[in-house]
Amino acid sequence: EPEVTQTPSHQVTQMGQEVILRCVPISNHLYFYWYRQILGQKVEFLVSFYNNEISEKSEIFDDQFSVERPDGSNFTLKIRSTKLEDSAMYFCASSVTSAGSAGELFFGEGSRLTVL
Amino acid sequence: AQRVTQPEKLLSVFKGAPVELKCNYSYSGSPELFWYVQYSRQRLQLLLRHISRESIKGFTADLNKGETSFHLKKPFAQEEDSAMYYCALFTGGGNKLTFGTGTQLKVEL
């Protein structure tokens, strides 16, 4: 069964460094998402992406964050200058249709980011 | 602004007992609600959607617009139901799915 894959599974970085988290969505999916979960807290929406454009972003998704679909398969999240509070599990998800009605998000296993 | 509230962080029940996981939402538009589940060491996955009015693994959920609730119910809990359950609200336009804080269900023997 096709799955969303994410790399790396765990990354440790120094504060101020740039980080790129990579995702390979399911191949026929058209909608892509990033969520994050700080330890012990809720799963928070970061951004949704469709047709090579951001559809919506949350207030968390400030100028330090960017997303890109550089080729036909990858979907990346870049954090330009990491802060301690960026430490979290980052989940990528994809869906065939939009997330509502009959939609279903398929999640990756997550990338754990630790900022020191 | 849209909000999803799950008041219980942890719900512990005995096997065979009824289960009700509470979810309340706040949204000015027409809500579309979902339950997602994360079993131990597995990825987050869809359990059910209100629009389908389906029963999945014995779980059902009814949207109550008057009470702005979408509680998840199962008449007889099984050990394999132990998991983290998230209620989620879809708001159209920007294609955003907002999750609640989650409820850890623990089914004890």
Coordinates of C-alpha atoms in Angstrom, one line a residue:
Chain A
E1 CA 0.0 0.0 0.0
P2 CA 1.4 3.4 -0.9
E3 CA 2.6 5.5 2.0
V4 CA 3.8 9.0 2.7
T5 CA 7.5 8.9 3.5
Q6 CA 9.5 11.5 5.4
T7 CA 13.2 12.0 5.9
P8 CA 15.1 12.3 8.1
S9 CA 13.3 10.5 10.9
H10 CA 15.3 12.6 13.5
Q11 CA 17.5 15.6 13.0
V12 CA 19.5 17.5 15.7
T13 CA 20.6 21.0 14.8
Q14 CA 22.1 24.1 16.4
M15 CA 19.9 27.1 16.9
G16 CA 20.2 29.5 13.9
Q17 CA 20.9 26.7 11.4
E18 CA 18.7 26.0 8.4
V19 CA 16.8 22.7 8.3
I20 CA 15.1 21.0 5.4
L21 CA 12.6 18.3 6.1
R22 CA 11.7 16.1 3.1
C23 CA 8.5 14.3 2.2
V24 CA 7.5 12.1 -0.6
P25 CA 3.7 12.2 -0.8
I26 CA 1.6 9.4 -2.3
S27 CA 2.1 9.6 -6.1
N28 CA -1.5 10.4 -7.3
H29 CA -2.2 12.9 -4.5
L30 CA -2.6 16.6 -5.3
Y31 CA -2.9 18.2 -1.9
F32 CA 0.0 18.5 0.6
Y33 CA 0.3 19.6 4.2
W34 CA 2.7 20.1 7.0
Y35 CA 1.7 19.8 10.6
R36 CA 3.8 19.9 13.8
Q37 CA 3.4 18.5 17.3
I38 CA 5.5 19.9 20.1
L39 CA 6.0 17.2 22.8
G40 CA 2.9 16.7 24.8
Q41 CA 0.9 19.2 22.8
K42 CA -1.7 19.1 20.0
V43 CA -1.1 18.4 16.3
E44 CA -0.9 21.9 14.8
F45 CA -1.6 22.9 11.2
L46 CA 1.3 24.7 9.5
V47 CA 0.5 24.9 5.8
S48 CA -1.6 23.4 3.0
F49 CA -0.3 23.4 -0.6
Y50 CA -2.0 22.7 -3.9
N51 CA -1.2 23.4 -7.5
N52 CA 2.3 24.7 -6.6
E53 CA 0.8 27.3 -4.3
I54 CA 0.2 27.7 -0.6
S55 CA -3.5 27.4 0.0
E56 CA -3.5 28.4 3.6
K57 CA -0.9 28.9 6.4
S58 CA -1.2 29.3 10.1
E59 CA 0.2 32.1 12.2
I60 CA 3.1 29.7 13.2
F61 CA 4.2 29.6 9.5
D62 CA 6.1 32.9 9.5
D63 CA 8.9 34.1 7.2
Q64 CA 11.2 31.6 8.7
F65 CA 9.2 28.8 7.1
S66 CA 8.9 27.9 3.4
V67 CA 7.6 25.0 1.4
E68 CA 8.5 23.8 -2.0
R69 CA 7.7 21.1 -4.4
P70 CA 11.0 21.1 -6.3
D71 CA 10.1 18.2 -8.6
G72 CA 7.2 15.8 -9.2
S73 CA 7.7 13.8 -6.1
N74 CA 9.2 15.7 -3.2
F75 CA 7.5 18.2 -0.9
T76 CA 9.9 20.0 1.4
L77 CA 9.6 22.2 4.5
K78 CA 12.5 24.6 5.1
I79 CA 13.1 26.4 8.4
R80 CA 15.6 29.2 7.7
S81 CA 17.0 29.9 11.1
T82 CA 15.9 27.5 13.7
K83 CA 14.9 28.5 17.2
L84 CA 14.6 26.3 20.3
E85 CA 10.9 26.4 20.1
D86 CA 10.9 24.8 16.7
S87 CA 11.8 21.5 18.4
A88 CA 8.9 19.3 17.5
M89 CA 7.7 16.3 15.5
Y90 CA 6.9 17.5 11.9
F91 CA 4.3 15.5 10.0
C92 CA 3.8 15.6 6.3
A93 CA 0.4 14.6 4.8
S94 CA -1.1 14.3 1.4
S95 CA -4.6 13.8 0.0
V96 CA -6.2 13.0 -3.3
T97 CA -9.0 15.6 -2.8
S98 CA -9.2 18.5 -0.4
A99 CA -9.3 17.6 3.3
G100 CA -13.1 18.1 3.7
S101 CA -16.1 16.0 2.8
A102 CA -14.9 12.7 1.5
G103 CA -11.3 13.8 1.8
E104 CA -8.7 11.8 3.8
L105 CA -5.3 12.9 4.9
F106 CA -2.5 10.3 4.7
F107 CA 0.2 11.0 7.2
G108 CA 3.9 10.2 7.2
E109 CA 5.6 8.9 10.3
G110 CA 7.1 12.3 11.1
S111 CA 10.5 13.9 11.4
R112 CA 11.6 14.7 14.9
L113 CA 13.5 18.0 15.0
T114 CA 15.6 18.8 18.0
V115 CA 17.1 22.3 18.2
L116 CA 19.9 22.8 20.7
Chain B
A1 CA -11.8 31.4 14.6
Q2 CA -12.3 27.7 14.4
R3 CA -11.5 25.6 17.5
V4 CA -11.8 22.0 18.5
T5 CA -12.0 21.0 22.1
Q6 CA -11.4 17.6 23.5
P7 CA -11.8 18.0 27.3
E8 CA -10.3 14.7 28.3
K9 CA -6.5 14.0 27.9
L10 CA -6.9 10.5 29.1
L11 CA -9.9 8.1 29.3
S12 CA -9.6 4.8 30.9
V13 CA -12.3 2.1 30.6
F14 CA -12.6 -1.6 31.1
K15 CA -12.9 -4.0 28.3
G16 CA -16.6 -4.4 27.3
A17 CA -17.6 -1.0 28.8
P18 CA -19.1 1.7 26.6
V19 CA -16.8 4.4 25.4
E20 CA -17.5 8.1 24.7
L21 CA -14.8 10.4 23.6
K22 CA -16.0 14.0 23.7
C23 CA -15.4 16.6 21.0
N24 CA -16.8 20.1 20.8
Y25 CA -16.1 22.6 18.0
S26 CA -16.4 26.3 17.4
Y27 CA -16.9 27.4 13.8
S28 CA -19.2 30.0 12.2
G29 CA -19.5 28.1 8.9
S30 CA -20.9 24.7 8.1
P31 CA -18.7 22.2 9.9
E32 CA -17.2 19.1 8.5
L33 CA -15.8 16.8 11.2
F34 CA -13.6 13.8 11.4
W35 CA -12.0 11.5 13.9
Y36 CA -8.4 10.5 13.4
V37 CA -6.6 7.8 15.4
Q38 CA -3.0 7.0 16.2
Y39 CA -2.3 3.5 17.4
S40 CA 1.0 2.8 19.2
R41 CA 3.9 3.0 16.8
Q42 CA 1.6 3.7 13.9
R43 CA 0.9 6.8 11.9
L44 CA -2.0 9.1 12.3
Q45 CA -4.9 7.8 10.2
L46 CA -8.6 8.6 9.5
L47 CA -11.1 6.7 11.6
L48 CA -14.4 8.2 10.4
R49 CA -16.0 11.2 8.8
H50 CA -19.3 12.7 9.8
I51 CA -20.5 13.1 6.3
S52 CA -20.4 9.3 5.7
R53 CA -22.4 8.5 8.8
E54 CA -20.5 5.2 9.0
S55 CA -19.5 2.8 11.7
I56 CA -15.9 1.9 11.7
K57 CA -14.5 -0.7 14.0
G58 CA -17.7 -0.4 16.0
F59 CA -17.2 3.4 16.5
T60 CA -19.9 6.0 15.5
A61 CA -20.1 9.7 15.8
D62 CA -23.0 12.0 15.3
L63 CA -22.8 15.7 14.5
N64 CA -24.9 17.7 16.8
K65 CA -25.0 21.2 15.5
G66 CA -27.2 22.5 18.4
E67 CA -24.6 21.4 20.9
T68 CA -21.7 21.9 18.5
S69 CA -20.5 18.4 19.4
F70 CA -19.1 15.4 17.5
H71 CA -18.6 12.8 20.2
L72 CA -17.1 9.4 19.3
K73 CA -18.9 6.4 20.8
K74 CA -18.5 2.6 20.9
P75 CA -20.9 0.4 22.9
F76 CA -18.3 -2.2 24.0
A77 CA -14.6 -1.3 24.2
Q78 CA -11.9 -3.7 23.0
E79 CA -8.3 -3.9 24.1
E80 CA -7.2 -3.0 20.5
D81 CA -9.1 0.3 20.8
S82 CA -6.4 1.7 23.0
A83 CA -4.9 4.6 21.1
M84 CA -4.8 8.4 20.8
Y85 CA -7.9 9.8 19.2
Y86 CA -8.1 13.2 17.6
C87 CA -11.2 15.1 16.6
A88 CA -10.6 17.3 13.5
L89 CA -12.6 20.2 11.9
F90 CA -12.3 21.0 8.3
T91 CA -12.7 24.6 7.2
G92 CA -12.9 25.1 3.5
G93 CA -11.3 27.9 1.5
G94 CA -7.8 27.3 2.5
N95 CA -8.1 23.6 2.9
K96 CA -7.3 23.5 6.6
L97 CA -7.9 20.6 8.9
T98 CA -7.7 21.7 12.6
F99 CA -7.1 19.0 15.2
G100 CA -8.1 18.9 18.8
T101 CA -5.6 18.2 21.6
G102 CA -6.4 14.5 21.5
T103 CA -7.7 11.9 24.0
Q104 CA -5.7 8.9 25.0
L105 CA -8.0 6.0 25.3
K106 CA -6.8 3.1 27.5
V107 CA -8.8 -0.1 27.6
E108 CA -8.0 -2.2 30.6
L109 CA -8.7 -5.9 30.9

